[in-house]
GROMACS .gro file of C-alpha atoms in nm:
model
  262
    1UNK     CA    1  -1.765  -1.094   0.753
    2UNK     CA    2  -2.019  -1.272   0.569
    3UNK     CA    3  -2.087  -1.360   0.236
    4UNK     CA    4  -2.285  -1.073   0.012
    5UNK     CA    5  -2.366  -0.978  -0.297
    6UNK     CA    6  -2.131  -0.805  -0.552
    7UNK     CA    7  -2.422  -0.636  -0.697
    8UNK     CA    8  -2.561  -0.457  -0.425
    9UNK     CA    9  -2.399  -0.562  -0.107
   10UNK     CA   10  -2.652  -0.752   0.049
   11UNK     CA   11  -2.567  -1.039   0.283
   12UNK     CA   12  -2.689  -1.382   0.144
   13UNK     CA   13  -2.619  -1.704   0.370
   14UNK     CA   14  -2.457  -1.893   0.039
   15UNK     CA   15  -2.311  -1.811  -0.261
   16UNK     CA   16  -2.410  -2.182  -0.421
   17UNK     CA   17  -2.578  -2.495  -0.427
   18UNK     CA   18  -2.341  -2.791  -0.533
   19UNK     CA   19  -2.521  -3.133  -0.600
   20UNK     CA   20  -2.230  -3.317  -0.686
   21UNK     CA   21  -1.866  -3.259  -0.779
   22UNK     CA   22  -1.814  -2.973  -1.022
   23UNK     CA   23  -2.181  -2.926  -1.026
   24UNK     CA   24  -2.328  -2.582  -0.874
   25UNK     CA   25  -2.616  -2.392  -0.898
   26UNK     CA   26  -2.546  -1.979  -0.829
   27UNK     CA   27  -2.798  -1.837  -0.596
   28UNK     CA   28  -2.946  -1.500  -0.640
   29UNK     CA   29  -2.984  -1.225  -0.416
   30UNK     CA   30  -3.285  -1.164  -0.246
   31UNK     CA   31  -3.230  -0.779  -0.278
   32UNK     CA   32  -3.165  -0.721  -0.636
   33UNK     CA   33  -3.238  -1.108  -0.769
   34UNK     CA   34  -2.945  -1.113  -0.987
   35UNK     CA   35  -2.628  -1.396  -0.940
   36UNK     CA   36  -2.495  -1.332  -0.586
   37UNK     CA   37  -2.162  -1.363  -0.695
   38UNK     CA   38  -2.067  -1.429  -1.111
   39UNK     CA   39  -1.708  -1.456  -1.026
   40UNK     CA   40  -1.747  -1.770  -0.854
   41UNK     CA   41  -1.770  -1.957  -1.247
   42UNK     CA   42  -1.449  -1.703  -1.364
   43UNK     CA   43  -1.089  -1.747  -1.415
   44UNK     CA   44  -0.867  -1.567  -1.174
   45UNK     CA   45  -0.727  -1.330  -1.471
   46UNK     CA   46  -1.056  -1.226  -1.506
   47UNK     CA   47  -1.087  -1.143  -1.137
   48UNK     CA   48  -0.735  -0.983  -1.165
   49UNK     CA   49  -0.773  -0.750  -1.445
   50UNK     CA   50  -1.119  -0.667  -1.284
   51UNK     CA   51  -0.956  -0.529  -0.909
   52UNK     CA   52  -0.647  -0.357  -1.176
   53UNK     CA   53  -0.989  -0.179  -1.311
   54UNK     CA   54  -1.097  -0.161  -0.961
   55UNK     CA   55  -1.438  -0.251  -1.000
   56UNK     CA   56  -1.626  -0.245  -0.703
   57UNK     CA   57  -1.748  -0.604  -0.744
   58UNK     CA   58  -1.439  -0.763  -0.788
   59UNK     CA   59  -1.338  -0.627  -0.428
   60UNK     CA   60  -1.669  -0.719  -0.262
   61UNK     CA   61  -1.630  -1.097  -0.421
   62UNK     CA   62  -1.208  -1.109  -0.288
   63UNK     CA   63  -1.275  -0.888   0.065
   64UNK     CA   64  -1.658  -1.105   0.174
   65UNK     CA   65  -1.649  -1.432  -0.047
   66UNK     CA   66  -1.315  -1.565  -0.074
   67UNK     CA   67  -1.099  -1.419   0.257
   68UNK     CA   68  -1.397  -1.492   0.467
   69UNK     CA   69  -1.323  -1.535   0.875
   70UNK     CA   70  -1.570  -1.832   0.893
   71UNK     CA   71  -1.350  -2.051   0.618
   72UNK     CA   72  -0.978  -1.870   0.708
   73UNK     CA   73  -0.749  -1.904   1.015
   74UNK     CA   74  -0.832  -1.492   1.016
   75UNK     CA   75  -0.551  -1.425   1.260
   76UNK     CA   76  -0.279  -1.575   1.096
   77UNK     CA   77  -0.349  -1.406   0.769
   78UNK     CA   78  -0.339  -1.062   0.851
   79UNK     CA   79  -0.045  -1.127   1.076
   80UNK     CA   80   0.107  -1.263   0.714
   81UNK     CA   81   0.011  -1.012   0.521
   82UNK     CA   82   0.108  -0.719   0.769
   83UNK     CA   83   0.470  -0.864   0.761
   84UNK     CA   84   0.454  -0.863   0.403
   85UNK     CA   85   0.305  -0.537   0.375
   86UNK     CA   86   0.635  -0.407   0.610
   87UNK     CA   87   0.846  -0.632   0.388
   88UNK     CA   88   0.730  -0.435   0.079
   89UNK     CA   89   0.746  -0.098   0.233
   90UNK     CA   90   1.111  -0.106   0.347
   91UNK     CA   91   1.212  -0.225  -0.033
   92UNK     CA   92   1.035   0.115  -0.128
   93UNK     CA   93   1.255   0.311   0.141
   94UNK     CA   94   1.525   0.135   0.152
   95UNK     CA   95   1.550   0.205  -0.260
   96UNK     CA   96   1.466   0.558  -0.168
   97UNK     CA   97   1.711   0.601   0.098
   98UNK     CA   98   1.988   0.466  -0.113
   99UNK     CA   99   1.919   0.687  -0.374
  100UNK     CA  100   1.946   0.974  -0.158
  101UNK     CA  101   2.273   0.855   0.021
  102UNK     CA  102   2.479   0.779  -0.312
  103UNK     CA  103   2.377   1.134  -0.398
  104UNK     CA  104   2.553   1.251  -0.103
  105UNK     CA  105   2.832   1.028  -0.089
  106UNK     CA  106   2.909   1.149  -0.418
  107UNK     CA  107   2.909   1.519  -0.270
  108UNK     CA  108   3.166   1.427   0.010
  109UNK     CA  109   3.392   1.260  -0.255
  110UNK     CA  110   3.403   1.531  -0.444
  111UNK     CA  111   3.474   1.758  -0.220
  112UNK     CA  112   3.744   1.508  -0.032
  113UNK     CA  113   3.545   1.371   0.298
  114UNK     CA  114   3.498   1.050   0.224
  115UNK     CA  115   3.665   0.869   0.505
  116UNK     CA  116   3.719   0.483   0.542
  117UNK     CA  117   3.493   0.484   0.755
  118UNK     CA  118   3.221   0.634   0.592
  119UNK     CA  119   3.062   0.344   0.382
  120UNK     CA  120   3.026   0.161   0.730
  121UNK     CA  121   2.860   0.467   0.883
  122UNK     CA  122   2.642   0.521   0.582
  123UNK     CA  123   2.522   0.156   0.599
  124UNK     CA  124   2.401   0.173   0.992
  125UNK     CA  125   2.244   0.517   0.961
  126UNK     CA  126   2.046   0.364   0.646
  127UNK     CA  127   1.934   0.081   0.817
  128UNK     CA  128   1.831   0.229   1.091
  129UNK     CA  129   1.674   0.602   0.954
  130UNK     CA  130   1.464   0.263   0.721
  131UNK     CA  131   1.373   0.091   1.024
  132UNK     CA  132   1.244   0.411   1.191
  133UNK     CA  133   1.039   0.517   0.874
  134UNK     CA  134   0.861   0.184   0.819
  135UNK     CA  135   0.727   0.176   1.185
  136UNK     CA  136   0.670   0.546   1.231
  137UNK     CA  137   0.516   0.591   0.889
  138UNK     CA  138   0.325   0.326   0.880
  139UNK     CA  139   0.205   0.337   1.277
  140UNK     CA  140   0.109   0.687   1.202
  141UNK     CA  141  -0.078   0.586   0.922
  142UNK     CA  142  -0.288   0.383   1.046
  143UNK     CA  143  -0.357   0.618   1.373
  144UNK     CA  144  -0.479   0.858   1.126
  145UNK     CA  145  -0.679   0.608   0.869
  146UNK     CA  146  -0.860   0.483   1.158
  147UNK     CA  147  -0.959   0.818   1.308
  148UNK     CA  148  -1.044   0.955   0.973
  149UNK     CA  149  -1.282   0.669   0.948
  150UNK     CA  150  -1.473   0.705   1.310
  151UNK     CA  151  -1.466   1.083   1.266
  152UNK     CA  152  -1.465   1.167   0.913
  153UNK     CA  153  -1.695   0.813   0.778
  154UNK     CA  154  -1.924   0.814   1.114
  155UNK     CA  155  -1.831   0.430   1.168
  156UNK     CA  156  -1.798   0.287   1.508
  157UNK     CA  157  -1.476   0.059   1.533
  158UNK     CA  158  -1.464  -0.276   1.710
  159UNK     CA  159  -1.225  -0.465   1.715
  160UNK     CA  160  -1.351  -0.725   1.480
  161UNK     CA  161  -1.427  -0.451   1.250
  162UNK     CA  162  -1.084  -0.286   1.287
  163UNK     CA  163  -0.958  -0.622   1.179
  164UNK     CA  164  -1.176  -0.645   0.909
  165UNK     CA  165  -1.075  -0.306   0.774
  166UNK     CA  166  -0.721  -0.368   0.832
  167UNK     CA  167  -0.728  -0.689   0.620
  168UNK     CA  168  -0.906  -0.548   0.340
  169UNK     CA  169  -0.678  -0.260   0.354
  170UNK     CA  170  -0.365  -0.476   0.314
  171UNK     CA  171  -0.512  -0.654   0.023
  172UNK     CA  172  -0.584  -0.390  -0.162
  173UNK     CA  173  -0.191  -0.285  -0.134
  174UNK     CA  174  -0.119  -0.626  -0.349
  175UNK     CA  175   0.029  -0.333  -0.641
  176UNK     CA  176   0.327  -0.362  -0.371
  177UNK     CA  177   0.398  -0.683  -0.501
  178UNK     CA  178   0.528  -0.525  -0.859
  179UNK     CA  179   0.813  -0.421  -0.619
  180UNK     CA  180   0.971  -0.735  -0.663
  181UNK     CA  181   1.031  -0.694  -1.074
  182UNK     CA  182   1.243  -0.358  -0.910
  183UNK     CA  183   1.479  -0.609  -0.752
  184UNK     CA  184   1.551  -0.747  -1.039
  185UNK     CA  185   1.545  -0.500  -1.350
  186UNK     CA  186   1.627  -0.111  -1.299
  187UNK     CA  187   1.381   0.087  -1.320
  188UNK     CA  188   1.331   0.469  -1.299
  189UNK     CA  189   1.195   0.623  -0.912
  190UNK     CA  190   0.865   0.713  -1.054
  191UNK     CA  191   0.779   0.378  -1.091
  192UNK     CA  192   0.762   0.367  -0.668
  193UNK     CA  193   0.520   0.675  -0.717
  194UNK     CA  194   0.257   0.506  -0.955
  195UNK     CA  195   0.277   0.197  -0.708
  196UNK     CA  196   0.200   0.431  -0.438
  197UNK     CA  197  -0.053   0.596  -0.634
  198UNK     CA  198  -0.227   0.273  -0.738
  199UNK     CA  199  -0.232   0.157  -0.371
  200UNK     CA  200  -0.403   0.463  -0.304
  201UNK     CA  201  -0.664   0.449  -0.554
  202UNK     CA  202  -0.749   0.082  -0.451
  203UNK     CA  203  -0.744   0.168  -0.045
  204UNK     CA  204  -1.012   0.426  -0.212
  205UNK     CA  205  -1.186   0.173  -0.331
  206UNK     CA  206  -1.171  -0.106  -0.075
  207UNK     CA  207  -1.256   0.142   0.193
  208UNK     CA  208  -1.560   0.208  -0.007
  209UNK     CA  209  -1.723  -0.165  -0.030
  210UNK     CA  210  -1.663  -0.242   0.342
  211UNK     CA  211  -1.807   0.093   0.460
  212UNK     CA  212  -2.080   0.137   0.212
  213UNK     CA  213  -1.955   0.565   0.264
  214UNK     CA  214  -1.938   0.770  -0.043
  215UNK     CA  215  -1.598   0.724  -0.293
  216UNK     CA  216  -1.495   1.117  -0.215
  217UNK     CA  217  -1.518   1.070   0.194
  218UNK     CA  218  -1.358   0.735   0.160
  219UNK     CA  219  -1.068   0.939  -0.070
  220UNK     CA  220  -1.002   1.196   0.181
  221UNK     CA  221  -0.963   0.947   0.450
  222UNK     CA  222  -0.676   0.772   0.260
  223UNK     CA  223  -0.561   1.091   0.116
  224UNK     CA  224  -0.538   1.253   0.497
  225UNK     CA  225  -0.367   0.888   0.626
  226UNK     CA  226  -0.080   0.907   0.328
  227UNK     CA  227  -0.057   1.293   0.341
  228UNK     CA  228   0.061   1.183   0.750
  229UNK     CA  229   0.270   0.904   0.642
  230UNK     CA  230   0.466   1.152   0.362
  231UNK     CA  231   0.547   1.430   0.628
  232UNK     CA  232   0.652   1.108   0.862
  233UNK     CA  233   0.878   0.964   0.571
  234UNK     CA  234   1.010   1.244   0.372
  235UNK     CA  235   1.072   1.561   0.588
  236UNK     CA  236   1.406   1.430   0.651
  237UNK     CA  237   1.502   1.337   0.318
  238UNK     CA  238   1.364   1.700   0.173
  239UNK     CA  239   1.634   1.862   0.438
  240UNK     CA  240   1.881   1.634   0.343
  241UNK     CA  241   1.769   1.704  -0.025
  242UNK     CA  242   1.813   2.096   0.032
  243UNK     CA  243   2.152   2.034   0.183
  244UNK     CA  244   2.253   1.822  -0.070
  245UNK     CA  245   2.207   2.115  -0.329
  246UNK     CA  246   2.326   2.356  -0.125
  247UNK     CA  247   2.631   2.154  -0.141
  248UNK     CA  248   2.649   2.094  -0.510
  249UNK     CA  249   2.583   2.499  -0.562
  250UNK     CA  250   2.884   2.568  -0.344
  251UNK     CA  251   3.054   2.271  -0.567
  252UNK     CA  252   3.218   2.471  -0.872
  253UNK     CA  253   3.403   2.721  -0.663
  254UNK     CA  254   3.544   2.440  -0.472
  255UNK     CA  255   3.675   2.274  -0.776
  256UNK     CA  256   3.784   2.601  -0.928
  257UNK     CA  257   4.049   2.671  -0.614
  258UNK     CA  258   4.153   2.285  -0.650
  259UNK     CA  259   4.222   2.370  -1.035
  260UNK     CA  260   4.438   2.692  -0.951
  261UNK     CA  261   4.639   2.532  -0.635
  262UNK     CA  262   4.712   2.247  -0.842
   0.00000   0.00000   0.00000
């Protein structure tokens, strides 16, 4: 990737001319002859709040002008931030599984099950049903992100430009890093969902500026790639979720016998 403008997109050889220490000279494009890239003379709030408003410029200046594979060990980043990215997503299902499994561990007490045994079971069935839902989900995401793209965006994928799409795809996730605040204050479930949603909207978004396709294709191919990942994820949990009310239905009548034996 090369450096461009985050007016217009076209690529420009540099973003400055520096005659001495802390004195630079922006160059403008040759397309649209405005600054090449303002952001190099901003704070980094500014550049934050900009990608939060997901402003197409802010993404072209972080995803061509600062991660750039000629000034970057390229490799080792996106093999950083994919482990992050995985680190992130089990929190979210690890926090979703739990919440499921105290739901049912509190149907089995209630109804006298609960073995010894059972918060040892619990814990390896977690761990692993988590394991399996991070590397399905997100395997099968990506299967169908990157066919929605050749089919859906008419792009031809290389494998320099997978990696470039898969990089700029795992920075735009960075509203995964809010997960952390989770681990330390309680929060309600719907916060995961706005994270997710907000992930979406900036995939959107950076799928848009390295493409060039138009925002509603570049939509559909995220929408189709989470829409995937969902049915991956959270089929089993809806079952368990329907058996878990079945249960609690069946729940009163239970209790009633207990209160007329006893």
């Amino acid at each position: 990737m090369g450096y461009k403008c985050i007016q217009c997109g076209f690529t420009i050889k540099t973003l400055y001319l520096q005659y001495s220490p802390g004195n630079i000279r922006l160059m403008k494009c040759d397309n649209c002859k405005a600054v090449a890239d303002e952001y190099i003379e901003c704070e980094f709030m500014i550049i934050v709040i900009d990608l939060i408003l997901h402003k197409p410029k802010a993404y072209r200046h972080l995803l061509y002008n600062v991660i750039n594979q000629e000034t970057l060990k390229f490799q080792g980043l996106l093999w950083k931030l994919a482990s992050i990215f995985l680190l992130f997503d089990a929190c979210i299902h690890s926090y979703q599984l739990m919440f499921v499994e105290d739901k049912c561990l509190i149907l089995e007490y209630s109804k006298g099950k609960l073995g010894s045994s059972m918060s040892y079971s619990s814990l390896v069935s977690l761990c692993c049903k988590m394991l399996m839902d991070v590397f399905l989900g997100n395997f099968m995401f990506l299967l169908t992100f990157f066919f929605m793209v050749k089919i859906f965006l008419h792009i031809s994928i290389g494998v320099s430009r997978c990696n470039d799409i898969l990089l700029g795809l795992l920075i735009s996730c960075y509203f995964k890093i809010f997960l952390i605040a989770m681990m330390v204050w309680e929060f309600p479930s719907s916060v995961v969902f706005i994270i997710e949603l907000f992930c979406f909207s900036s995939n959107a978004v950076a799928l848009k500026v390295m493409t060039e396709s138009s925002m509603s294709r570049c939509v559909w191919t995220c929408f189709s790639a989470y829409a995937i990942k969902l049915f991956i994820t959270q089929a089993p949990e809806l079952i368990l979720l329907g058996k878990l009310m079945q249960g609690w239905s069946q729940m009163p009548f239970t209790l009633s016998l207990k209160s007329t034996f006893i």
